[in-house]
Coordinates of C-alpha atoms in Angstrom, one line a residue:
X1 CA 0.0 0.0 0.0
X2 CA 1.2 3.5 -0.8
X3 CA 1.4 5.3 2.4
X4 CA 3.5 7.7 0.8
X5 CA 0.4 9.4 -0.9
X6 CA -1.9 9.7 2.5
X7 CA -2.5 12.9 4.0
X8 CA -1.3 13.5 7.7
X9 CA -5.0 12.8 8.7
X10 CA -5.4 9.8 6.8
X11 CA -2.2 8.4 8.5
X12 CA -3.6 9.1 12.1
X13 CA -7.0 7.6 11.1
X14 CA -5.1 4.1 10.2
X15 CA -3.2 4.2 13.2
X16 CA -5.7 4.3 15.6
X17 CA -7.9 2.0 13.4
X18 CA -4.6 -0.2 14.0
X19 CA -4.6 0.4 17.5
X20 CA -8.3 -0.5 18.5
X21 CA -7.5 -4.1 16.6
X22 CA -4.8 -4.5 18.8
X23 CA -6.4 -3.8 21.9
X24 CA -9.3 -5.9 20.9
X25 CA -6.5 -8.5 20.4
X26 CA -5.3 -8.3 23.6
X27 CA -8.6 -8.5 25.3
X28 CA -9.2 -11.8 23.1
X29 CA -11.4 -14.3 25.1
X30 CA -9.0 -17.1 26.5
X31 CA -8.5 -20.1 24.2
X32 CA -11.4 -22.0 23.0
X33 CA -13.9 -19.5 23.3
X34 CA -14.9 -17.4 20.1
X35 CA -15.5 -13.8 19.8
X36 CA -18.3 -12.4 17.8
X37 CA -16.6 -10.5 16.1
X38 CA -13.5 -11.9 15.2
X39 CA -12.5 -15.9 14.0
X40 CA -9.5 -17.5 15.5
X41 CA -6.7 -18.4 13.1
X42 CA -6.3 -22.2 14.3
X43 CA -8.1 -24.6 16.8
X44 CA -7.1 -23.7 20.3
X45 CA -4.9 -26.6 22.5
X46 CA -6.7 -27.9 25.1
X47 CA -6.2 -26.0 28.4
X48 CA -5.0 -29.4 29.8
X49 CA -2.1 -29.7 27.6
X50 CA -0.6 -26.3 26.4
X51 CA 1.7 -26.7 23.2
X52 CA 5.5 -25.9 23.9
X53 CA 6.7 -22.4 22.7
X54 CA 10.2 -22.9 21.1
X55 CA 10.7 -19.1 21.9
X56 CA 12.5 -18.1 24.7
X57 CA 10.7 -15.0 25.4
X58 CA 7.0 -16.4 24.7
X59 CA 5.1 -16.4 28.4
X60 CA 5.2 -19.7 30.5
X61 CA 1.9 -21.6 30.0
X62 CA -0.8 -21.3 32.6
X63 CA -0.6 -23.5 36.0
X64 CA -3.5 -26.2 36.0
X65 CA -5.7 -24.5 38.7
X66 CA -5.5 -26.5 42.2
X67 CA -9.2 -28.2 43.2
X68 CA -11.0 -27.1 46.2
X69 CA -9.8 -27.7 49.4
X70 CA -11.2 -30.9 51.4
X71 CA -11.3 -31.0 55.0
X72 CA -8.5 -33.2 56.9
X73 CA -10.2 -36.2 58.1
X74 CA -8.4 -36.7 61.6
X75 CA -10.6 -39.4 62.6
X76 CA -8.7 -41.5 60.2
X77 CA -5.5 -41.7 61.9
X78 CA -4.9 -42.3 65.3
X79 CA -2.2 -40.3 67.8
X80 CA -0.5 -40.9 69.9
X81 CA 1.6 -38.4 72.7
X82 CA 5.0 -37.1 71.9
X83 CA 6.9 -34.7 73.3
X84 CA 9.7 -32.2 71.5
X85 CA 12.5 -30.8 72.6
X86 CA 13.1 -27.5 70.6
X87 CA 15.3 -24.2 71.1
X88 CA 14.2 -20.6 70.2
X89 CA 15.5 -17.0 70.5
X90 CA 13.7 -14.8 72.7
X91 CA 13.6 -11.4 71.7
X92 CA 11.1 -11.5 68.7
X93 CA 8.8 -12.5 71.1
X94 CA 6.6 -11.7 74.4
X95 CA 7.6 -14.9 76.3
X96 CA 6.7 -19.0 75.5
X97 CA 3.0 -19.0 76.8
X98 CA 0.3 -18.0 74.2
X99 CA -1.9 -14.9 75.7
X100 CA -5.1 -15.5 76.8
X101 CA -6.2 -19.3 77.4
X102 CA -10.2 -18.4 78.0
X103 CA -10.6 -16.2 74.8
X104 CA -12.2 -17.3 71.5
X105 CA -9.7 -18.0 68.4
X106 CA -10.8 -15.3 66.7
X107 CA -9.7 -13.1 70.0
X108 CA -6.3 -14.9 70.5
X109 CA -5.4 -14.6 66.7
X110 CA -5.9 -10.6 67.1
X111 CA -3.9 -10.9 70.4
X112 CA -1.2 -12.7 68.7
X113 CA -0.4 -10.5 65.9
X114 CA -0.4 -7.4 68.7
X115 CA 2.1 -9.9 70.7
X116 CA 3.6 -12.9 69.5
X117 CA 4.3 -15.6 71.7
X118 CA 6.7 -18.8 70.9
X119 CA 3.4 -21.1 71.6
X120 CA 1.4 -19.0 69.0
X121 CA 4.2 -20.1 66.0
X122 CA 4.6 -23.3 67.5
X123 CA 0.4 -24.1 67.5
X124 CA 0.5 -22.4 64.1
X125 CA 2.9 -25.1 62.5
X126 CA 1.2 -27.8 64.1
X127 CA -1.9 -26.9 63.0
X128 CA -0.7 -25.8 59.5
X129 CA 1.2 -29.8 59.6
X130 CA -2.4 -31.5 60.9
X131 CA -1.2 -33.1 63.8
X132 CA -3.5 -31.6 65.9
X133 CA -7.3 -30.8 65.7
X134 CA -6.7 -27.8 68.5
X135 CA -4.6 -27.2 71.3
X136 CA -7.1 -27.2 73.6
X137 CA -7.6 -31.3 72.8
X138 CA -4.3 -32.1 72.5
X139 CA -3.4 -32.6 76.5
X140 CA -0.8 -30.1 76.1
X141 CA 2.4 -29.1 78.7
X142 CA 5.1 -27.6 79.1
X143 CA 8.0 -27.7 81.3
X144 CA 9.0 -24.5 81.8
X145 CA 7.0 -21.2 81.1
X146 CA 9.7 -18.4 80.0
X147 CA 8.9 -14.7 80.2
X148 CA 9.3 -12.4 77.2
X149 CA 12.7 -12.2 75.6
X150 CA 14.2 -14.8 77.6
X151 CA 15.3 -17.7 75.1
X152 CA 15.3 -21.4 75.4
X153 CA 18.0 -24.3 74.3
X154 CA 16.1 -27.3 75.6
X155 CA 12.5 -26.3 75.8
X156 CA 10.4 -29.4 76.0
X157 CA 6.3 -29.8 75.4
X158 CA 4.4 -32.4 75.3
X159 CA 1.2 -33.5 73.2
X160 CA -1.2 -36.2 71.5
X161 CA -0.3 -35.8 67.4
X162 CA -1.3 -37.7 64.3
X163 CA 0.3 -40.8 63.6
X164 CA 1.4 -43.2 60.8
X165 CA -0.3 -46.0 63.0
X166 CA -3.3 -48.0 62.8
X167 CA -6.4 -48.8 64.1
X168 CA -6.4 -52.5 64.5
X169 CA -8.9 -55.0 66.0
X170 CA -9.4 -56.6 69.4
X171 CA -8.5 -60.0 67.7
X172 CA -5.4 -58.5 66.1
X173 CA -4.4 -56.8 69.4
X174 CA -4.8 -60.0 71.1
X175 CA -2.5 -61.6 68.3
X176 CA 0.3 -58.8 69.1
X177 CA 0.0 -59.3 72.7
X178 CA 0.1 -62.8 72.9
X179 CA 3.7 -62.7 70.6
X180 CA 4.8 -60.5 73.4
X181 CA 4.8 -57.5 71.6
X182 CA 2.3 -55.7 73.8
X183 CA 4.5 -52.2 73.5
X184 CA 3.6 -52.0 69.7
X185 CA 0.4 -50.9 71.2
X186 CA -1.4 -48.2 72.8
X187 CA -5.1 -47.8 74.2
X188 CA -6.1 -44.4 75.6
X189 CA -9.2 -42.2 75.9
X190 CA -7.6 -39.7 72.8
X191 CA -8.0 -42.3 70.6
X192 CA -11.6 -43.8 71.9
X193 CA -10.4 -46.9 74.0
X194 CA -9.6 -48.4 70.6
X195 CA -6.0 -50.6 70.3
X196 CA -3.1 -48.9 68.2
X197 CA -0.1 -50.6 66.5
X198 CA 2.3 -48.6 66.4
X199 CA 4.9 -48.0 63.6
X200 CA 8.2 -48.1 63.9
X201 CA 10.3 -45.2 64.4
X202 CA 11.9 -45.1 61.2
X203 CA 8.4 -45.3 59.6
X204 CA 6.5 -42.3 61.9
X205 CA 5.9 -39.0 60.7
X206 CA 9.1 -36.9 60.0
X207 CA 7.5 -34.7 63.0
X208 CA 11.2 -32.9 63.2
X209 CA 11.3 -32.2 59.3
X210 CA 7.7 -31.3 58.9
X211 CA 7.2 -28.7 61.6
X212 CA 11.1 -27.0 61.0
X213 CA 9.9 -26.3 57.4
X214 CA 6.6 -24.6 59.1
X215 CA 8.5 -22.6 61.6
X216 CA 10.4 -19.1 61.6
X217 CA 14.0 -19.9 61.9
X218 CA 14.6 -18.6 65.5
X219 CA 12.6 -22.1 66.3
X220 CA 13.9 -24.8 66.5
X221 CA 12.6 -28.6 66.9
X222 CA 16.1 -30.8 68.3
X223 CA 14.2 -33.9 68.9
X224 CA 11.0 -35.8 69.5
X225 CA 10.3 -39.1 71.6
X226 CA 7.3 -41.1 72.4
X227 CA 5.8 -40.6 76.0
X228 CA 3.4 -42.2 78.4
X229 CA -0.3 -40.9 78.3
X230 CA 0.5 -39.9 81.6
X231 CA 3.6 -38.2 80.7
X232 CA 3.8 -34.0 81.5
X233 CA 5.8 -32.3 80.6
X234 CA 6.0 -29.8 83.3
X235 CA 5.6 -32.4 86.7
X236 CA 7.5 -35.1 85.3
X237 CA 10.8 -32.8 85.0
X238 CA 13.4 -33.8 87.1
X239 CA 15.3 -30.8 87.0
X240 CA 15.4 -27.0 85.1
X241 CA 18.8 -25.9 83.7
X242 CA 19.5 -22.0 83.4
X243 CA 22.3 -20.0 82.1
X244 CA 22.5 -16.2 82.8
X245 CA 25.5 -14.1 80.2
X246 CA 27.1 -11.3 81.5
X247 CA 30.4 -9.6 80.3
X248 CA 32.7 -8.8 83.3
X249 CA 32.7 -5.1 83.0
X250 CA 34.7 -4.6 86.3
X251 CA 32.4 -7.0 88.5
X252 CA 34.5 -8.6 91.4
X253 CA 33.7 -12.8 90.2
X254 CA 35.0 -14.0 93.0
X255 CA 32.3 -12.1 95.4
X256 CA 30.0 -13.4 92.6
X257 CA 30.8 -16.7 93.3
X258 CA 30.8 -16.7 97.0
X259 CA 27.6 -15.3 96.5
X260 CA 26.2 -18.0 94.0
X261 CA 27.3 -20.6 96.4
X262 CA 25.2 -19.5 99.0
X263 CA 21.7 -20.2 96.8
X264 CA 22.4 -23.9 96.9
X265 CA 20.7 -26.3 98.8
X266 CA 16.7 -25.8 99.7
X267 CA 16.3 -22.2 101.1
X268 CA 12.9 -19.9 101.4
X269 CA 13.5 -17.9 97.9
X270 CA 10.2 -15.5 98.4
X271 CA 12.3 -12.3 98.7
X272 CA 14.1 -13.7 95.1
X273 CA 10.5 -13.8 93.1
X274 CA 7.6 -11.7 92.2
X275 CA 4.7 -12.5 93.7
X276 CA 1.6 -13.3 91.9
X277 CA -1.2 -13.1 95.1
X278 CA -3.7 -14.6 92.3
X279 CA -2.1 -17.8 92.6
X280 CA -1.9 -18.1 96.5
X281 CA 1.2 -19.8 96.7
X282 CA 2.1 -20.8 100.6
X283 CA 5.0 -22.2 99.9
X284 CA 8.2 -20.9 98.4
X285 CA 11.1 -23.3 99.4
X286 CA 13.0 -24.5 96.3
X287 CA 15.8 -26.7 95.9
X288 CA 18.8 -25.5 93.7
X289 CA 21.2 -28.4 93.1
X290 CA 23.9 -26.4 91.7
X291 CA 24.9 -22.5 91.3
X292 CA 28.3 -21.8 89.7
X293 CA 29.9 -19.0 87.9
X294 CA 32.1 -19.8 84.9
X295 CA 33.9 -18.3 81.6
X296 CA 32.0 -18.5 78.9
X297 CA 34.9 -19.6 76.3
X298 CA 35.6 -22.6 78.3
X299 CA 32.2 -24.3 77.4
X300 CA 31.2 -22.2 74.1
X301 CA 34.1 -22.1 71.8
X302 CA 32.8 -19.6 69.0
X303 CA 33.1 -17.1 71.6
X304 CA 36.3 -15.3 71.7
X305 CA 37.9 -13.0 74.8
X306 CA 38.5 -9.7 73.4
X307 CA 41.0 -7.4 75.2
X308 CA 39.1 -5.6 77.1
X309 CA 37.2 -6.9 80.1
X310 CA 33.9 -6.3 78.1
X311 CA 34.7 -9.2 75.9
X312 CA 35.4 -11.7 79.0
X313 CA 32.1 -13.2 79.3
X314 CA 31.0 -15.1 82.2
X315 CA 27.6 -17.4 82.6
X316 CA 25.6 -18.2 86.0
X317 CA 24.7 -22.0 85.4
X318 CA 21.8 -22.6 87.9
X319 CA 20.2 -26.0 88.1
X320 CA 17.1 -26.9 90.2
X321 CA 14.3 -29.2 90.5
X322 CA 11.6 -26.2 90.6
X323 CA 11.8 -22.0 89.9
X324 CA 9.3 -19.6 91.2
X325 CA 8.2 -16.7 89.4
X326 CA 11.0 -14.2 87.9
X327 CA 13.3 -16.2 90.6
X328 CA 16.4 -16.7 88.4
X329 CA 16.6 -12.8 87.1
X330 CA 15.7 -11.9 91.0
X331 CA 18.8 -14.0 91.9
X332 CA 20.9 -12.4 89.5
X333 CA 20.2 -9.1 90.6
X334 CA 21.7 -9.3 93.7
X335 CA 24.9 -11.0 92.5
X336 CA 25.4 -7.8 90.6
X337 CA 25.3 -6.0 93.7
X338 CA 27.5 -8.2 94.9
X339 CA 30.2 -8.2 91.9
X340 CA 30.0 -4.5 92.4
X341 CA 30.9 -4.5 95.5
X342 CA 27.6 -2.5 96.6
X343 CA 26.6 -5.3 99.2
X344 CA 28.7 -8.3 100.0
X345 CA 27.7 -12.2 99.5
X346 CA 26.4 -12.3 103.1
X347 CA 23.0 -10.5 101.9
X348 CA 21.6 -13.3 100.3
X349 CA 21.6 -15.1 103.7
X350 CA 20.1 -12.1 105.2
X351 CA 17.2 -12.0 101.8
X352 CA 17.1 -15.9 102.8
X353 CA 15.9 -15.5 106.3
X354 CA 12.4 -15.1 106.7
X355 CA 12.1 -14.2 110.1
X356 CA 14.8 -11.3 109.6
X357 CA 13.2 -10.6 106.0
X358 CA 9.8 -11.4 106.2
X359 CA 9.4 -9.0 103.2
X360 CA 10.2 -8.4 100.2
X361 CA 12.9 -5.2 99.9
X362 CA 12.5 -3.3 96.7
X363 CA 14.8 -4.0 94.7
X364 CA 14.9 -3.4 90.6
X365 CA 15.7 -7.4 88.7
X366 CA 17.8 -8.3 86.2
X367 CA 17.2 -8.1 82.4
X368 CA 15.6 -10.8 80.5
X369 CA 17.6 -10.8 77.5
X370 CA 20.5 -12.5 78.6
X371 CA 18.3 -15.2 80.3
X372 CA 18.3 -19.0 78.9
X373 CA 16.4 -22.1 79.7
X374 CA 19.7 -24.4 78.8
X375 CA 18.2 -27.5 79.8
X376 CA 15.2 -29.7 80.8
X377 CA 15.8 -33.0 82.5
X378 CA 13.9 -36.3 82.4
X379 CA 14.1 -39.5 83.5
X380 CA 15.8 -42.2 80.4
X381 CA 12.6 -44.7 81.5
X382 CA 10.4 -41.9 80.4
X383 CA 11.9 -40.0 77.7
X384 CA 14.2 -41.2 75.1
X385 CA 15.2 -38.7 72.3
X386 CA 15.2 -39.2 68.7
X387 CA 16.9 -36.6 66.5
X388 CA 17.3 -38.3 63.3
X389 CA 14.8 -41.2 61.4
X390 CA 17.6 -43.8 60.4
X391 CA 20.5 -43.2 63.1
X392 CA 23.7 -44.4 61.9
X393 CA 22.2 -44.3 58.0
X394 CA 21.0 -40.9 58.0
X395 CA 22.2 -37.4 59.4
X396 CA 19.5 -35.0 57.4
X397 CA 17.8 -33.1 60.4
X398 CA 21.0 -32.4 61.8
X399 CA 22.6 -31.1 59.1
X400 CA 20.0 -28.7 58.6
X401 CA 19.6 -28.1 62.1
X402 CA 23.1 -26.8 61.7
X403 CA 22.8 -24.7 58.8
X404 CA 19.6 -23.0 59.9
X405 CA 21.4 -21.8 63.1
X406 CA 24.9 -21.2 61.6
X407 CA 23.4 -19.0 59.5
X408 CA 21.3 -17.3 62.5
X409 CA 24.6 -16.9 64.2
X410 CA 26.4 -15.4 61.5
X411 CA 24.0 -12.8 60.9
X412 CA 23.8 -11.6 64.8
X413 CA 27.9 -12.2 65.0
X414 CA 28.2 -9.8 62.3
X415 CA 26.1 -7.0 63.8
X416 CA 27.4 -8.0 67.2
X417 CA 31.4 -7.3 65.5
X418 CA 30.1 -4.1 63.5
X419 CA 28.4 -2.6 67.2
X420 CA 32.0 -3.6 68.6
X421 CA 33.8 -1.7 65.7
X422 CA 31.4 1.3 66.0
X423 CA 32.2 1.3 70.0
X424 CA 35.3 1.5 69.2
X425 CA 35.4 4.4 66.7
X426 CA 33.2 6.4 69.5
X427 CA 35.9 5.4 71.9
X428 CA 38.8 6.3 69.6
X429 CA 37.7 9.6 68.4
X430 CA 39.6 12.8 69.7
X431 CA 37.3 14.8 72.3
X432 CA 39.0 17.6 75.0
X433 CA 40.0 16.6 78.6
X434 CA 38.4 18.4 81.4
X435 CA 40.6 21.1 82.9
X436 CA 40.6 23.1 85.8
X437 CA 37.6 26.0 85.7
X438 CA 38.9 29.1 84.2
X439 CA 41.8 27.3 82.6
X440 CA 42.8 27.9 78.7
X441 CA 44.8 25.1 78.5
X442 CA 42.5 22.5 76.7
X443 CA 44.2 18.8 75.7
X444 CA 42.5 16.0 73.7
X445 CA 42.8 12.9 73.7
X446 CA 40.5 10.2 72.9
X447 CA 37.5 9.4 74.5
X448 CA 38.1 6.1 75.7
X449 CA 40.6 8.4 78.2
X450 CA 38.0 11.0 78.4
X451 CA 34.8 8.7 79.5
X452 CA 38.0 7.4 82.0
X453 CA 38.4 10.6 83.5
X454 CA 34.5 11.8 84.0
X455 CA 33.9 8.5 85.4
X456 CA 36.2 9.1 87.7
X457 CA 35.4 12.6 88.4
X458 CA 31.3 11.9 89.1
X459 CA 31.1 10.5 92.8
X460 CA 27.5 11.6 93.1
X461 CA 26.5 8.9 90.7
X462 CA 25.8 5.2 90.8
X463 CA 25.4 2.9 88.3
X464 CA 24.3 -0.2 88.8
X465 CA 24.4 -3.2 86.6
X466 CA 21.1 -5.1 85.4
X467 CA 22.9 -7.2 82.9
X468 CA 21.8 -6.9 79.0
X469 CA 23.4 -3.4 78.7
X470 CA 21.2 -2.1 81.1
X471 CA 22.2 0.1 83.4
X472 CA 20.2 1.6 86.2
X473 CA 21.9 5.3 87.6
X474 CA 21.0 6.9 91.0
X475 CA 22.1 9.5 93.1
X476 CA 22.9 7.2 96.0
X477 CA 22.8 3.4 96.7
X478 CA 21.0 2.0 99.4
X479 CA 22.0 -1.5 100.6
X480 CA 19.1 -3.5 99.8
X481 CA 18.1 -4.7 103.8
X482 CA 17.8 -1.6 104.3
X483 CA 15.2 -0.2 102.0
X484 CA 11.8 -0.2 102.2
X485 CA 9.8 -3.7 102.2
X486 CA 6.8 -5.0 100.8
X487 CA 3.8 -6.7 103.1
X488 CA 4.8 -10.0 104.1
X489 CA 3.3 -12.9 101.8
X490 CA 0.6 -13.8 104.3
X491 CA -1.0 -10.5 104.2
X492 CA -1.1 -9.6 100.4
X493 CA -2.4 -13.4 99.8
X494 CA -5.3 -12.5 102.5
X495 CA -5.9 -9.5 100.7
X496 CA -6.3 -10.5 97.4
X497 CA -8.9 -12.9 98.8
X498 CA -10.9 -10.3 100.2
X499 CA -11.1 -8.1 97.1
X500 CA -12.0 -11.4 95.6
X501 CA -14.7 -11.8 97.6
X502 CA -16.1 -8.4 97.7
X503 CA -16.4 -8.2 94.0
X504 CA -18.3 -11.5 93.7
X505 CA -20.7 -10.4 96.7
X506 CA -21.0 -6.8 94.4
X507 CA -21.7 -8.5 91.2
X508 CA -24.2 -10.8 92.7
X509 CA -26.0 -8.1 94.2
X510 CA -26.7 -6.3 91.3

């Protein structure tokens, strides 16, 4: 055609003639439907079985669209109770214990994304995995409830989840039983009365694999192991493990550790708690089997001593059958006072003695963040982990147990040795020296020598340790027996009790 010969308006007419074909093009109906006004060139494929483009650029085919979702059928497999042993990081989250236990779903979902809680991701992957139908059937424990940002190494829970096991009959059972294999089996209430053959481990769920894939990577499941029906978690524990970090930052260890050793044994620890008058508790003796301070280095080797005494590191390692409320950071705040030489070991004997403390002095505890539940012990008879399916033929949960939290430490290592290197430019940098009032005569030097110097200079102030970074300053110290003391435990419980009663007796009168 002889465009050559158009007029300018001719030319714009035939190019948005042009133009509406091609949008009418585009906006084709999908393949294997006709238009009314237009007739495809060729037969469409069938949907099911899209031709392959040879060019590279040409748009992948559509994916088949997924059917509708059909409900899990959990009456068709049985369960059977486990319990896990998992780690997490504490920060991220306000404590283990998922808020509000007599609220609907719908209200602990909204409270949950307000303040997420270890239990919350933990019910989530569950859930998300069907092992359980709710975790209010599930005849769920734990062992130990942490507050928020305190983490966990050996955090263990306990629960009824799906199995690769099968409903058998009472003639089968009988069969089982009779060859002497009466442990293959289990009959409880969760799963009707009705008799369960068990697989073996090798051929159970990968519970480890499945719910690590479900969960954020600051949890952790280590292992799993099959439990009793009658198994808690939380009263069959033989003994909690703790570890408190601190760097030593001019603290006196040696006081510390006089001080540490004075905890063992069973003592009265309700001047070392926070009292919760809610619960009534009456008695508050606990028995710590162990209470030592050591380096760090000795037990974690990918920490390094730097040259300063802010990169010695030091750990409480506290051990007991049973901990009260906020105990451990309570305990740790006055062996701070003690390591700075603000009271000496002999207080905790004093806080220890009822009838000369029976009250709580106010004291301020110690952070969270640098708090760990290291450990949870068990009996062998009744626990008896399993962290890999095949052991001695396969390693796969460990190796990526290993590579989830390398990575996690590498990233935190790195900020933690950028902080350190900022630190140390701030401490580096050139700032002036004090000097006499009225003086001309300014130096500098840097202010690592500076900070030295004020430090020095300011006797009005006190600064006392909470661990975590935190730092609490006053004006002036006062030793702890003598400051000012809550009611005695008796009297706030009675209390409590009558407020208690006096709103019931007001509700029911109106």
């Amino acid at each position: 055609m002889d465009y050559e010969s158009w007029t300018k308006d001719e030319l714009i007419a035939k190019l948005r003639s042009l133009d509406v074909k091609c949008n009418e093009h585009v906006k084709r109906p999908p393949s294997g439907s006709v238009s009314p006004d237009s007739t495809p060139l060729a037969d469409p494929a069938p949907p099911s079985d899209p031709a392959p483009s040879s060019d590279p650029a040409s748009p992948a085919p559509p994916r088949k669209r997924k059917g509708r979702m059909v409900d899990f059928d959990f009456s068709r497999f049985p369960q059977r109770k486990v319990a896990f042993k998992f780690s997490y990081l504490g920060w991220p989250y306000h404590g283990l214990a998922r808020q509000g236990n007599s609220l609907t779903s719908e209200e602990k979902h909204q409270i949950e994304l307000t303040y997420p809680t270890v239990e919350g991701a933990l019910f989530k992957a569950l859930a998300h995995c069907k092992l359980i139908t709710s975790e209010t059937t599930c005849d769920y424990s734990r062992c130990g409830r942490t507050d928020r940002g305190v983490s966990g190494f050996g955090q263990v829970v306990a629960m009824y989840v799906r199995s690769t096991g099968k409903f058998i009959t009472e003639e089968e059972a009988r069969v089982i039983v009779d060859a002497g294999q009466e442990h293959l089996i289990i009959r409880d209430a969760q799963n009707g009365g009705r008799p369960v053959l068990l697989p073996s481990n090798e051929h159970e769920l990968t519970y480890i694999n499945m719910l690590n894939k479900s969960l954020p990577p600051e949890i952790r499941i280590h292992a799993w192991s099959p439990v009793a029906p009658s198994f808690s978690a939380r009263f069959s524990c033989k003994s909690r493990f703790y570890r408190y970090f601190f760097p030593q930052s001019g603290l006196d260890i040696q006081a510390m550790q006089e001080a540490a050793k004075r905890y063992e044994g069973a003592h009265d620890f309700r001047n070392f708690c926070r009292l919760d008058p809610a619960k009534q508790i009456k008695n508050f003796e606990r028995i710590v089997q162990s209470a030592q301070i050591t380096r760090v280095s000795d037990q974690v080797k990918f920490v390094g001593d730097g040259q300063s005494e802010e990169g010695v590191w030091w750990q409480l390692e506290l051990r007991g059958t049973a901990f009260l409320w906020h105990q451990v950071r309570c305990m740790m705040a006055v062996l701070f006072a003690v390591g700075q030489r603000l009271e000496t070991p002999d207080v905790v004997d004093h806080m220890m003695d009822i009838q000369m403390t029976n009250g709580k002095p106010e004291y301020e505890m110690a952070s969270d963040l640098p708090l760990v539940l290291a450990d949870c012990a068990f009996d062998e008879k009744d626990v008896k982990w399993i962290r890999v399916r095949s052991p001695g033929r396969d390693s796969t949960n460990m190796v990526v147990l290993d590579r989830i939290v390398s990575k996690t430490w590498g990233e935190l290592n790195t900020q933690a040795v950028i902080a350190s290197a900022l630190l140390q430019t701030v401490r580096d940098t050139q700032a002036p020296m004090l000097c006499e009032r009225g003086s001309m005569d300014i130096n500098y030097s840097s202010w690592s020598e500076c900070r030295k110097q004020l430090l020095e200079a300011d006797t009005q102030t006190v600064r006392v340790i909470l661990g975590g970074g935190a730092i609490k300053q006053a004006k002036k110290y006062t030793p702890i027996m003598l400051r000012n003391r809550a009611e005695p435990v008796e009297l706030r419980n009675q209390a409590w009790l009558e407020r208690k009663t006096a709103n019931k007796r007001a509700r029911t009168d109106e």
